[in-house]
PDB file of C-alpha atoms in Angstrom:
ATOM      1  CA  UNK A1069      -3.461 -11.985 -12.543  1.00 83.00           C
ATOM      2  CA  UNK A1070      -1.845 -12.662 -15.138  1.00 86.00           C
ATOM      3  CA  UNK A1071      -3.698  -9.787 -16.947  1.00 92.00           C
ATOM      4  CA  UNK A1072      -2.908  -7.538 -13.650  1.00 91.00           C
ATOM      5  CA  UNK A1073       0.636  -8.413 -13.624  1.00 91.00           C
ATOM      6  CA  UNK A1074       0.998  -7.416 -17.637  1.00 92.00           C
ATOM      7  CA  UNK A1075      -1.019  -4.016 -17.205  1.00 95.00           C
ATOM      8  CA  UNK A1076       1.115  -2.992 -14.225  1.00 94.00           C
ATOM      9  CA  UNK A1077       4.987  -4.312 -16.693  1.00 93.00           C
ATOM     10  CA  UNK A1078       3.890  -1.625 -19.364  1.00 95.00           C
ATOM     11  CA  UNK A1079       3.314   1.523 -17.114  1.00 96.00           C
ATOM     12  CA  UNK A1080       6.343   0.902 -15.437  1.00 95.00           C
ATOM     13  CA  UNK A1081       7.996   0.815 -18.177  1.00 95.00           C
ATOM     14  CA  UNK A1082       6.196   3.247 -20.506  1.00 96.00           C
ATOM     15  CA  UNK A1083       7.186   5.443 -17.106  1.00 95.00           C
ATOM     16  CA  UNK A1084      10.902   4.402 -16.671  1.00 95.00           C
ATOM     17  CA  UNK A1085      11.328   2.297 -14.904  1.00 94.00           C
ATOM     18  CA  UNK A1086      12.819  -1.510 -15.522  1.00 93.00           C
ATOM     19  CA  UNK A1087      13.237  -4.862 -15.097  1.00 91.00           C
ATOM     20  CA  UNK A1088      16.621  -6.895 -15.671  1.00 90.00           C
ATOM     21  CA  UNK A1089      15.512  -9.860 -18.519  1.00 87.00           C
ATOM     22  CA  UNK A1090      17.315 -12.217 -15.908  1.00 89.00           C
ATOM     23  CA  UNK A1091      14.469 -11.587 -14.184  1.00 88.00           C
ATOM     24  CA  UNK A1092      10.407 -12.445 -13.631  1.00 89.00           C
ATOM     25  CA  UNK A1093       7.959 -10.757 -12.122  1.00 88.00           C
ATOM     26  CA  UNK A1094       5.732 -13.897 -10.787  1.00 87.00           C
ATOM     27  CA  UNK A1095       1.772 -14.732  -8.631  1.00 84.00           C
ATOM     28  CA  UNK A1096       1.986 -17.554  -6.740  1.00 79.00           C
ATOM     29  CA  UNK A1097      -0.450 -18.825  -3.735  1.00 72.00           C
ATOM     30  CA  UNK A1098       2.241 -19.425  -2.078  1.00 70.00           C
ATOM     31  CA  UNK A1099       4.838 -16.216  -2.276  1.00 72.00           C
ATOM     32  CA  UNK A1100       1.402 -14.372  -3.555  1.00 77.00           C
ATOM     33  CA  UNK A1101       4.139 -11.375  -5.982  1.00 82.00           C
ATOM     34  CA  UNK A1102       7.708 -11.399  -5.564  1.00 84.00           C
ATOM     35  CA  UNK A1103      10.626 -11.573  -8.558  1.00 87.00           C
ATOM     36  CA  UNK A1104      13.297 -14.094  -9.140  1.00 88.00           C
ATOM     37  CA  UNK A1105      15.229 -15.271 -11.380  1.00 90.00           C
ATOM     38  CA  UNK A1106      14.329 -16.479 -14.415  1.00 89.00           C
ATOM     39  CA  UNK A1107      14.758 -20.103 -15.364  1.00 90.00           C
ATOM     40  CA  UNK A1108      17.932 -20.466 -17.287  1.00 91.00           C
ATOM     41  CA  UNK A1109      18.955 -17.381 -16.245  1.00 90.00           C
ATOM     42  CA  UNK A1110      21.850 -16.039 -13.577  1.00 88.00           C
ATOM     43  CA  UNK A1111      22.358 -13.363 -11.498  1.00 85.00           C
ATOM     44  CA  UNK A1112      25.640 -12.259 -11.759  1.00 85.00           C
ATOM     45  CA  UNK A1113      27.591  -9.355  -8.740  1.00 89.00           C
ATOM     46  CA  UNK A1114      26.829  -6.104 -10.362  1.00 87.00           C
ATOM     47  CA  UNK A1115      23.698  -6.869 -11.618  1.00 86.00           C
ATOM     48  CA  UNK A1116      20.321  -4.279 -12.205  1.00 89.00           C
ATOM     49  CA  UNK A1117      17.973  -6.228 -11.123  1.00 90.00           C
ATOM     50  CA  UNK A1118      14.947  -3.946 -10.837  1.00 91.00           C
ATOM     51  CA  UNK A1119      15.043  -0.045 -11.135  1.00 93.00           C
ATOM     52  CA  UNK A1120      12.225   2.689 -10.734  1.00 92.00           C
ATOM     53  CA  UNK A1121      12.329   6.285 -12.181  1.00 92.00           C
ATOM     54  CA  UNK A1122      10.865   8.846  -9.087  1.00 86.00           C
ATOM     55  CA  UNK A1123       7.963   9.905 -10.973  1.00 84.00           C
ATOM     56  CA  UNK A1124       7.304   5.989 -10.253  1.00 89.00           C
ATOM     57  CA  UNK A1125       7.030   5.990  -6.735  1.00 86.00           C
ATOM     58  CA  UNK A1126       4.482   6.517  -4.145  1.00 83.00           C
ATOM     59  CA  UNK A1127       6.503   8.208  -1.320  1.00 81.00           C
ATOM     60  CA  UNK A1128       5.855  11.064   0.974  1.00 76.00           C
ATOM     61  CA  UNK A1129       8.091  13.553   0.148  1.00 74.00           C
ATOM     62  CA  UNK A1130       6.433  13.531  -3.611  1.00 66.00           C
ATOM     63  CA  UNK A1131       2.772  14.219  -1.807  1.00 69.00           C
ATOM     64  CA  UNK A1132       4.914  17.208   0.804  1.00 60.00           C
ATOM     65  CA  UNK A1133       6.121  19.148  -2.469  1.00 56.00           C
ATOM     66  CA  UNK A1134       4.654  22.114  -2.809  1.00 49.00           C
ATOM     67  CA  UNK A1135       2.533  21.924   0.792  1.00 50.00           C
ATOM     68  CA  UNK A1136       3.501  23.761   3.974  1.00 49.00           C
ATOM     69  CA  UNK A1137       6.444  22.245   5.498  1.00 44.00           C
ATOM     70  CA  UNK A1138       4.559  22.009   8.531  1.00 46.00           C
ATOM     71  CA  UNK A1139       1.286  19.954   8.171  1.00 59.00           C
ATOM     72  CA  UNK A1140       1.173  18.280  11.792  1.00 73.00           C
ATOM     73  CA  UNK A1141       0.535  14.248  10.400  1.00 77.00           C
ATOM     74  CA  UNK A1142       3.091  12.091   9.516  1.00 81.00           C
ATOM     75  CA  UNK A1143       4.671  11.463   6.617  1.00 81.00           C
ATOM     76  CA  UNK A1144       3.893   7.417   6.469  1.00 83.00           C
ATOM     77  CA  UNK A1145       0.203   8.411   8.258  1.00 84.00           C
ATOM     78  CA  UNK A1146      -0.339  11.153   5.504  1.00 83.00           C
ATOM     79  CA  UNK A1147       1.249   8.267   2.617  1.00 85.00           C
ATOM     80  CA  UNK A1148      -2.344   6.149   4.163  1.00 84.00           C
ATOM     81  CA  UNK A1149      -4.359   8.445   3.819  1.00 82.00           C
ATOM     82  CA  UNK A1150      -3.349   9.352  -0.067  1.00 84.00           C
ATOM     83  CA  UNK A1151      -3.066   5.396  -1.050  1.00 86.00           C
ATOM     84  CA  UNK A1152      -6.287   4.438   0.377  1.00 83.00           C
ATOM     85  CA  UNK A1153      -7.822   7.547  -1.931  1.00 81.00           C
ATOM     86  CA  UNK A1154      -6.160   6.072  -4.718  1.00 86.00           C
ATOM     87  CA  UNK A1155      -7.441   2.531  -4.183  1.00 88.00           C
ATOM     88  CA  UNK A1156     -10.775   4.122  -4.016  1.00 85.00           C
ATOM     89  CA  UNK A1157      -9.664   6.194  -7.358  1.00 87.00           C
ATOM     90  CA  UNK A1158     -10.011   2.804  -8.956  1.00 91.00           C
ATOM     91  CA  UNK A1159      -9.157   2.643 -12.730  1.00 94.00           C
ATOM     92  CA  UNK A1160      -9.282   7.040 -12.366  1.00 92.00           C
ATOM     93  CA  UNK A1161      -5.473   6.370 -10.810  1.00 90.00           C
ATOM     94  CA  UNK A1162      -2.129   6.702 -11.990  1.00 91.00           C
ATOM     95  CA  UNK A1163      -1.042   4.114  -9.348  1.00 90.00           C
ATOM     96  CA  UNK A1164      -4.302   1.822 -10.759  1.00 95.00           C
ATOM     97  CA  UNK A1165      -1.934  -0.902 -12.594  1.00 95.00           C
ATOM     98  CA  UNK A1166       0.394  -1.260  -9.197  1.00 92.00           C
ATOM     99  CA  UNK A1167      -2.258  -1.069  -6.277  1.00 91.00           C
ATOM    100  CA  UNK A1168      -4.174  -3.484  -8.390  1.00 91.00           C
ATOM    101  CA  UNK A1169      -1.898  -5.806  -8.234  1.00 89.00           C
ATOM    102  CA  UNK A1170      -1.246  -5.673  -3.763  1.00 86.00           C
ATOM    103  CA  UNK A1171      -3.274  -7.323  -1.485  1.00 80.00           C
ATOM    104  CA  UNK A1172      -7.042  -6.352  -2.018  1.00 78.00           C
ATOM    105  CA  UNK A1173      -7.784  -5.234   1.041  1.00 76.00           C
ATOM    106  CA  UNK A1174     -11.804  -5.975   0.437  1.00 75.00           C
ATOM    107  CA  UNK A1175     -10.944  -9.800   0.233  1.00 73.00           C
ATOM    108  CA  UNK A1176     -12.414 -11.773   3.156  1.00 70.00           C
ATOM    109  CA  UNK A1177      -8.350 -12.526   3.641  1.00 67.00           C
ATOM    110  CA  UNK A1178      -6.736 -10.112   2.371  1.00 69.00           C
ATOM    111  CA  UNK A1179      -3.169 -10.656   4.653  1.00 73.00           C
ATOM    112  CA  UNK A1180      -1.786 -13.612   6.251  1.00 74.00           C
ATOM    113  CA  UNK A1181      -0.853 -11.472   9.286  1.00 79.00           C
ATOM    114  CA  UNK A1182      -2.271 -11.189  12.633  1.00 82.00           C
ATOM    115  CA  UNK A1183      -4.965  -8.754  12.229  1.00 79.00           C
ATOM    116  CA  UNK A1184      -6.246 -10.311   9.495  1.00 78.00           C
ATOM    117  CA  UNK A1185      -6.357 -13.728  11.578  1.00 82.00           C
ATOM    118  CA  UNK A1186      -9.984 -15.179  11.133  1.00 83.00           C
ATOM    119  CA  UNK A1187     -11.630 -16.003  14.425  1.00 85.00           C
ATOM    120  CA  UNK A1188     -10.326 -20.008  14.364  1.00 89.00           C
ATOM    121  CA  UNK A1189      -6.746 -18.438  13.783  1.00 88.00           C
ATOM    122  CA  UNK A1190      -7.033 -16.119  16.513  1.00 90.00           C
ATOM    123  CA  UNK A1191      -7.672 -19.133  18.959  1.00 92.00           C
ATOM    124  CA  UNK A1192      -4.051 -19.968  18.350  1.00 93.00           C
ATOM    125  CA  UNK A1193      -2.754 -16.782  19.461  1.00 93.00           C
ATOM    126  CA  UNK A1194      -4.636 -16.478  22.763  1.00 93.00           C
ATOM    127  CA  UNK A1195      -2.526 -15.719  25.827  1.00 93.00           C
ATOM    128  CA  UNK A1196       0.572 -14.774  23.966  1.00 94.00           C
ATOM    129  CA  UNK A1197       2.495 -11.954  23.634  1.00 94.00           C
ATOM    130  CA  UNK A1198       1.226 -11.430  19.432  1.00 93.00           C
ATOM    131  CA  UNK A1199      -1.835 -11.471  20.887  1.00 93.00           C
ATOM    132  CA  UNK A1200      -1.327  -8.917  23.015  1.00 94.00           C
ATOM    133  CA  UNK A1201       0.976  -7.013  20.437  1.00 93.00           C
ATOM    134  CA  UNK A1202      -2.119  -7.504  17.874  1.00 92.00           C
ATOM    135  CA  UNK A1203      -4.190  -5.447  19.489  1.00 91.00           C
ATOM    136  CA  UNK A1204      -2.064  -2.794  20.560  1.00 93.00           C
ATOM    137  CA  UNK A1205      -1.348  -2.788  17.073  1.00 90.00           C
ATOM    138  CA  UNK A1206      -4.755  -1.829  15.805  1.00 86.00           C
ATOM    139  CA  UNK A1207      -5.760   0.802  18.981  1.00 91.00           C
ATOM    140  CA  UNK A1208      -2.274   2.918  17.353  1.00 90.00           C
ATOM    141  CA  UNK A1209      -3.664   2.616  13.528  1.00 85.00           C
ATOM    142  CA  UNK A1210      -7.082   3.351  14.292  1.00 85.00           C
ATOM    143  CA  UNK A1211      -5.662   6.061  16.743  1.00 88.00           C
ATOM    144  CA  UNK A1212      -3.552   7.805  13.431  1.00 87.00           C
ATOM    145  CA  UNK A1213      -6.374   7.200  11.149  1.00 83.00           C
ATOM    146  CA  UNK A1214      -8.872   9.560  13.575  1.00 83.00           C
ATOM    147  CA  UNK A1215      -6.316  12.024  14.033  1.00 84.00           C
ATOM    148  CA  UNK A1216      -4.989  12.009  10.332  1.00 82.00           C
ATOM    149  CA  UNK A1217      -8.712  12.469   9.921  1.00 80.00           C
ATOM    150  CA  UNK A1218      -9.207  15.572  12.108  1.00 79.00           C
ATOM    151  CA  UNK A1219      -6.190  17.425  10.725  1.00 79.00           C
ATOM    152  CA  UNK A1220      -6.205  16.612   6.879  1.00 75.00           C
ATOM    153  CA  UNK A1221      -9.427  17.616   7.015  1.00 71.00           C
ATOM    154  CA  UNK A1222     -10.552  19.241  10.371  1.00 70.00           C
ATOM    155  CA  UNK A1223     -13.528  20.691   9.673  1.00 69.00           C
ATOM    156  CA  UNK A1224     -15.858  17.959   7.193  1.00 65.00           C
ATOM    157  CA  UNK A1225     -14.639  14.601   7.111  1.00 61.00           C
ATOM    158  CA  UNK A1226     -16.824  13.853   4.814  1.00 62.00           C
ATOM    159  CA  UNK A1227     -14.500  14.864   2.030  1.00 55.00           C
ATOM    160  CA  UNK A1228     -12.825  11.397   3.124  1.00 57.00           C
ATOM    161  CA  UNK A1229     -16.187   9.336   2.116  1.00 48.00           C
ATOM    162  CA  UNK A1230     -14.511   5.573   2.096  1.00 47.00           C
ATOM    163  CA  UNK A1231     -15.286   2.960   4.633  1.00 44.00           C
ATOM    164  CA  UNK A1232     -12.289   2.946   7.312  1.00 46.00           C
ATOM    165  CA  UNK A1233     -10.526   1.713   9.808  1.00 43.00           C
ATOM    166  CA  UNK A1234     -11.182  -1.970   7.566  1.00 44.00           C
ATOM    167  CA  UNK A1235      -9.791  -0.053   4.252  1.00 45.00           C
ATOM    168  CA  UNK A1236      -6.934   1.428   6.707  1.00 47.00           C
ATOM    169  CA  UNK A1237      -5.717  -0.996   8.170  1.00 46.00           C
ATOM    170  CA  UNK A1238      -5.412  -3.176   5.329  1.00 46.00           C
ATOM    171  CA  UNK A1239      -3.788  -0.374   3.280  1.00 46.00           C
ATOM    172  CA  UNK A1240      -1.649  -0.002   5.995  1.00 46.00           C
ATOM    173  CA  UNK A1241       0.095  -3.780   7.114  1.00 46.00           C
ATOM    174  CA  UNK A1242       0.116  -3.776   2.750  1.00 44.00           C
ATOM    175  CA  UNK A1243       2.494  -0.764   2.995  1.00 44.00           C
ATOM    176  CA  UNK A1244       4.656  -1.928   6.095  1.00 44.00           C
ATOM    177  CA  UNK A1245       5.232  -4.173   4.794  1.00 39.00           C
ATOM    178  CA  UNK A1246       6.155  -2.604   0.238  1.00 36.00           C
ATOM    179  CA  UNK A1247       9.666  -1.746   0.193  1.00 31.00           C
ATOM    180  CA  UNK A1248       9.088  -0.102  -4.010  1.00 29.00           C
ATOM    181  CA  UNK A1249       6.718   1.910  -2.643  1.00 30.00           C
ATOM    182  CA  UNK A1250       6.966   6.288  -3.472  1.00 30.00           C
ATOM    183  CA  UNK A1251       3.770   9.037  -4.482  1.00 31.00           C
ATOM    184  CA  UNK A1252       2.954  11.632  -6.847  1.00 30.00           C
ATOM    185  CA  UNK A1253       0.638  15.028  -6.558  1.00 27.00           C
ATOM    186  CA  UNK A1254      -1.734  15.535  -8.672  1.00 30.00           C
ATOM    187  CA  UNK A1255      -4.340  14.051  -6.284  1.00 33.00           C
ATOM    188  CA  UNK A1256      -7.780  15.443  -5.113  1.00 34.00           C
ATOM    189  CA  UNK A1257      -6.644  14.821  -1.620  1.00 36.00           C
ATOM    190  CA  UNK A1258      -3.751  16.810  -2.270  1.00 35.00           C
ATOM    191  CA  UNK A1259      -5.910  19.927  -3.803  1.00 35.00           C
ATOM    192  CA  UNK A1260      -8.010  19.645  -0.107  1.00 36.00           C
ATOM    193  CA  UNK A1261      -4.891  19.486   1.801  1.00 34.00           C
ATOM    194  CA  UNK A1262      -4.299  22.574   4.212  1.00 34.00           C
ATOM    195  CA  UNK A1263      -1.955  25.354   3.010  1.00 32.00           C
TER     196      UNK A1263
END
């Protein structure tokens, strides 16, 4: 993870991003990836903790630039498809240094949320409202995915070859939990969107 963090920090700062000297980006097994006040430092009122220029943000606003405002896919769903595409582009993606520090959706347990609980863990929520909510959320995401595929690639969904809904739900969950996620325009998928 140290290599990934170093690559991300370089990409971020080279793109005009800034982390204050008094904070550090850290990874540990308890909190995963997080910012914290660096050892021996204090955070004062008015301190700039982090600054991210628009060019580095992964956003539906960037995706829609130059596209018809009438595109009938929700902004969040469009962003989800874009993030999945960028994940599958790997090192070819401009966003790869950021994407590779997110939890890996292909790992056995990418997230510790109910949607990704193991069968053993699911036993603990049987009969609760959480079990019901989990089923509804899973069904909703699968429906949104099918709707998005139909609208983005109406004549041929083979333009979207990667595995879903497993990748989709994992990356959707991550997107829903991220605060600093916003996305540039020069993408293969964007060139294929209906005008």
